[in-house]
Amino acid sequence: MSALPSYASTGQRIWHYTFRYVICGFILFFLIAPILTIIPLSFNSQNFFTFTPEMLSFDPAGYSLKHYRDFFTNADWQQALKNSFMIAPAATIISTVLGTLAAIGLSQSHVPFRRAIMAILISPMIVPLIISAAGMYFFYSRIGLQGTYLGVVLAHAVLGTPFVIITVTATLVGFDRSLVRAAASMGADPVTTFFKVQMPLIIPGVVSGALFAFITSFDEVVVVLFLGSAGQKTLPWQMFIGLREQISPTILAVATIMVGVSIVLLTILEMLRRRSERLRGLTPN
């Protein structure tokens, strides 16, 4: 069904289709092209960051999985991957618990200064990351957390918590609080009411926030450069070294894998968003 009404003028139709197919197409290309370019380059059989004549002529000899083999067999890359999978899940769990509790607490009408508290809690999203990292460095240095796994995990949890607060708060907007009162009137305690009534309805927002927190931690490099040591070197840190010191094409293979992981996570987010809308009655199905 066309979005244009039947009485639209010729000029309106020209502008509509120009904006829809030309301008939007150009913006989409501008955003996606740099990401898509690295995917074929990651299969380059040579140690180059450009398309070779063999690749441009689609010669099988121009393509190889050598950079992927290097990623899965190189000790430095595997240690960085291991660190990322140690730090990101731990930071995600802390962010999810704190962010969910904060969102539920701030959704109560009797809490004073709710807007001010919310602004403080989501400030890590607004403050430039280099400033947050410098502040954390001086604070963690005084309490002995600089250069430790716990310090990096807590720092990433601070960065991920705002995403959980925002997504859970958005889910709570459509939450029917009469359900909580009904559960209380039936004798359920607050903990039982939370896990049996409230949590199943807000779980899409909680999981969405957790996925955002995981992506934030898994892709973060500035804070870990300030707070981490060689023992806490994560995957983005190793990619940064690969660009700055080694010019290693393996980063193209790693970037391609991370793009694939991001696509999977975004697909899950979209599925959760649609489920949340169905539960809240915003869509017919």
C-alpha positions as a printed Julia matrix, in Angstrom:
285×3 Matrix{Float64}:
  0.0     0.0     0.0
  1.42    3.37   -1.0
  2.14    5.9     1.75
  1.02    8.71   -0.54
 -2.63    9.79   -0.64
 -4.38    9.63   -4.0
 -4.64   13.45   -4.17
 -0.84   14.02   -3.84
  0.58   16.38   -6.47
  3.32   15.47   -8.93
  5.87   17.47   -6.94
  4.92   15.68   -3.73
  5.27   12.31   -5.43
  8.7    13.21   -6.85
  9.93   14.37   -3.43
  8.47   11.31   -1.71
 10.2     8.81   -3.96
 13.44   10.85   -4.12
 13.64   10.94   -0.33
 12.6     7.3     0.06
 14.86    5.68   -2.49
 17.68    8.13   -3.26
 18.42   10.04   -0.06
 17.65    7.16    2.33
 19.56    4.78    0.06
 22.59    7.09    0.07
 22.5     7.41    3.88
 22.21    3.63    4.25
 25.13    3.1     1.87
 27.21    5.7     3.73
 26.62    3.87    7.01
 26.97    0.28    5.82
 29.68    0.44    3.12
 32.69    0.81    5.5
 31.48   -2.21    7.47
 30.8    -4.37    4.43
 34.18   -3.53    2.9
 36.14   -5.3     5.6
 34.32   -8.62    5.11
 35.82   -9.57    1.7
 39.18   -8.1     2.74
 39.29  -10.51    5.68
 39.51  -13.36    3.15
 42.53  -11.83    1.36
 45.26  -14.42    0.77
 47.89  -11.67    1.01
 48.85   -9.52    3.97
 47.37   -6.41    2.4
 44.6    -4.06    3.49
 43.5    -3.47   -0.12
 41.82   -5.54   -2.82
 44.42   -7.42   -4.85
 44.01   -8.01   -8.63
 43.26  -11.68   -7.9
 40.42  -10.7    -5.57
 38.96   -8.23   -8.07
 39.01  -10.92  -10.79
 37.38  -13.43   -8.37
 40.36  -15.76   -8.68
 40.1   -18.42   -5.91
 43.84  -18.06   -5.36
 43.22  -14.53   -4.1
 41.09  -15.73   -1.2
 42.16  -17.58    1.91
 41.19  -18.29    5.53
 44.74  -17.64    6.77
 43.75  -14.6     8.84
 41.0   -16.57   10.57
 43.48  -19.39   11.27
 45.89  -16.84   12.72
 43.15  -15.54   15.02
 42.21  -18.99   16.31
 45.82  -20.21   16.71
 47.68  -17.1    17.89
 48.2   -17.07   21.66
 47.89  -13.26   21.95
 44.52  -13.18   20.16
 43.19  -16.13   22.13
 44.24  -14.58   25.45
 42.53  -11.33   24.44
 39.38  -13.26   23.47
 39.45  -15.13   26.78
 39.78  -11.86   28.71
 36.86  -10.32   26.8
 34.66  -13.32   27.6
 35.69  -13.12   31.26
 35.11   -9.38   31.66
 32.03   -8.72   29.5
 29.66  -11.32   31.08
 30.67  -10.32   34.63
 30.14   -6.64   33.86
 26.83   -7.47   32.17
 25.5    -9.32   35.22
 26.4    -6.44   37.54
 24.93   -3.86   35.15
 21.71   -5.84   34.72
 21.11   -6.31   38.45
 21.91   -2.71   39.38
 20.15   -1.19   36.39
 16.97   -3.23   36.88
 16.74   -2.42   40.59
 17.43    1.26   39.9
 14.77    1.43   37.18
 12.16   -0.24   39.39
 13.01    2.03   42.3
 12.89    5.19   40.21
  9.55    4.17   38.75
  7.95    4.56   42.21
  6.13    7.87   42.5
  7.11    8.43   46.14
 10.89    8.48   45.46
 12.16   12.07   45.86
 14.44   13.72   43.29
 13.79   10.96   40.76
 14.79   13.06   37.75
 18.04   14.19   39.37
 18.95   10.63   40.38
 18.12    9.35   36.89
 20.33   12.05   35.33
 23.24   11.04   37.57
 22.83    7.33   36.85
 22.78    7.74   33.07
 25.55   10.37   33.04
 28.21    7.79   31.95
 26.43    7.78   28.56
 26.78   11.56   28.25
 30.2    12.31   29.75
 33.02   11.86   27.19
 34.57    8.44   27.64
 38.11    9.75   27.95
 37.05   11.9    30.93
 35.26    8.98   32.62
 38.31    6.77   32.05
 40.7     9.36   33.52
 38.47    9.83   36.57
 38.19    6.07   37.11
 41.96    5.72   36.76
 42.71    8.2    39.57
 39.95    6.78   41.81
 40.83    3.12   41.25
 44.53    3.86   41.73
 43.8     5.1    45.26
 41.76    2.05   46.26
 44.04   -0.52   44.59
 41.78   -1.6    41.72
 43.87   -0.22   38.86
 45.39   -3.02   36.8
 43.0    -5.7    38.13
 40.19   -7.71   36.56
 37.78   -6.46   39.21
 38.59   -2.85   38.37
 37.92   -3.36   34.64
 34.71   -5.29   35.36
 33.38   -2.57   37.68
 34.3     0.16   35.2
 32.49   -1.64   32.38
 29.52   -2.22   34.68
 29.33    1.53   35.26
 29.24    2.09   31.49
 26.6    -0.6    30.89
 24.2     0.23   33.72
 22.62    3.28   31.98
 21.53    1.1    29.04
 19.73   -1.29   31.41
 18.07    1.6    33.27
 16.76    3.13   30.05
 15.41   -0.09   28.54
 13.79   -1.31   31.77
 12.32    2.14   32.46
 10.79    2.14   28.96
  9.25   -1.28   29.64
  7.84   -0.14   33.0
  5.98    2.74   31.3
  3.32    0.3    30.07
  3.35   -1.88   33.18
 -0.04   -2.25   34.91
  0.67   -1.67   38.62
 -2.73   -3.02   39.6
 -1.19   -6.47   39.03
  1.28   -5.83   41.86
 -1.5    -4.65   44.15
 -3.58   -7.69   43.23
 -0.68  -10.04   44.06
 -0.14   -8.26   47.39
 -3.83   -8.54   48.22
 -3.57  -12.3    47.66
 -0.8   -12.53   50.27
  2.3   -12.57   48.03
  5.39  -10.92   49.52
  7.32   -8.3    47.5
 10.0   -10.78   46.37
  7.44  -13.31   45.15
  5.45  -10.57   43.44
  8.59   -9.35   41.67
  9.65  -12.75   40.3
  6.16  -14.14   39.6
  4.33  -11.05   38.32
  6.6    -8.14   37.45
  9.71   -9.86   36.1
  7.97  -11.94   33.38
  6.43   -8.76   31.94
  9.58   -6.61   31.99
 11.98   -9.39   31.0
 12.24   -8.16   27.36
 13.53   -4.79   28.61
 15.9    -6.45   31.06
 17.35   -8.76   28.4
 17.62   -5.9    25.89
 19.52   -3.8    28.42
 21.77   -6.74   29.24
 22.61   -7.22   25.56
 23.44   -3.53   25.2
 25.61   -3.71   28.32
 27.39   -6.8    26.95
 28.07   -5.11   23.6
 29.32   -1.98   25.38
 31.76   -3.97   27.49
 32.85   -6.3    24.67
 33.57   -3.38   22.32
 35.1    -0.94   24.84
 38.8    -0.03   24.56
 39.4     3.43   26.09
 38.63    2.55   29.71
 40.51   -0.74   29.59
 43.57    1.08   28.22
 43.5     3.33   31.3
 42.58    0.76   33.95
 43.91   -2.52   32.61
 47.38   -3.99   32.4
 48.87   -6.46   29.93
 47.09   -9.26   31.8
 43.66   -7.72   31.14
 44.23   -7.12   27.41
 40.83   -7.48   25.71
 39.94   -8.12   22.06
 39.46   -4.42   21.13
 42.78   -3.65   22.85
 44.53   -6.35   20.79
 42.9    -4.94   17.62
 44.21   -1.49   18.56
 47.71   -2.95   18.92
 47.3    -4.75   15.6
 46.57   -1.45   13.87
 49.16    0.69   15.65
 52.17   -1.62   15.9
 51.81   -4.75   13.76
 49.52   -3.7    10.86
 48.12   -7.2    11.14
 45.32   -8.14    8.67
 44.04  -10.53   11.33
 42.06   -7.6    12.74
 39.91   -7.78    9.58
 38.96  -11.37   10.42
 38.26  -10.38   14.04
 36.18   -7.4    12.91
 34.16   -9.66   10.6
 33.46  -12.06   13.46
 32.39   -9.17   15.69
 30.08   -7.86   12.96
 28.46  -11.3    12.78
 28.04  -11.4    16.56
 26.53   -7.9    16.51
 24.03   -8.91   13.82
 22.94  -11.9    15.91
 22.53   -9.74   19.03
 20.59   -7.05   17.14
 18.3    -9.75   15.72
 17.62  -10.96   19.27
 16.94   -7.37   20.36
 14.4    -6.91   17.57
 12.66  -10.17   18.49
 12.51   -9.07   22.13
 11.16   -5.65   21.14
  8.32   -7.24   19.17
  7.56   -9.63   22.03
  7.48   -6.72   24.48
  5.04   -4.83   22.25
  2.77   -7.88   22.03
  2.8    -8.31   25.81
  1.97   -4.63   26.28
 -0.83   -4.8    23.73
  0.82   -2.37   21.31
  0.5    -4.75   18.35
 -2.43   -6.99   17.44
 -0.32  -10.19   17.21
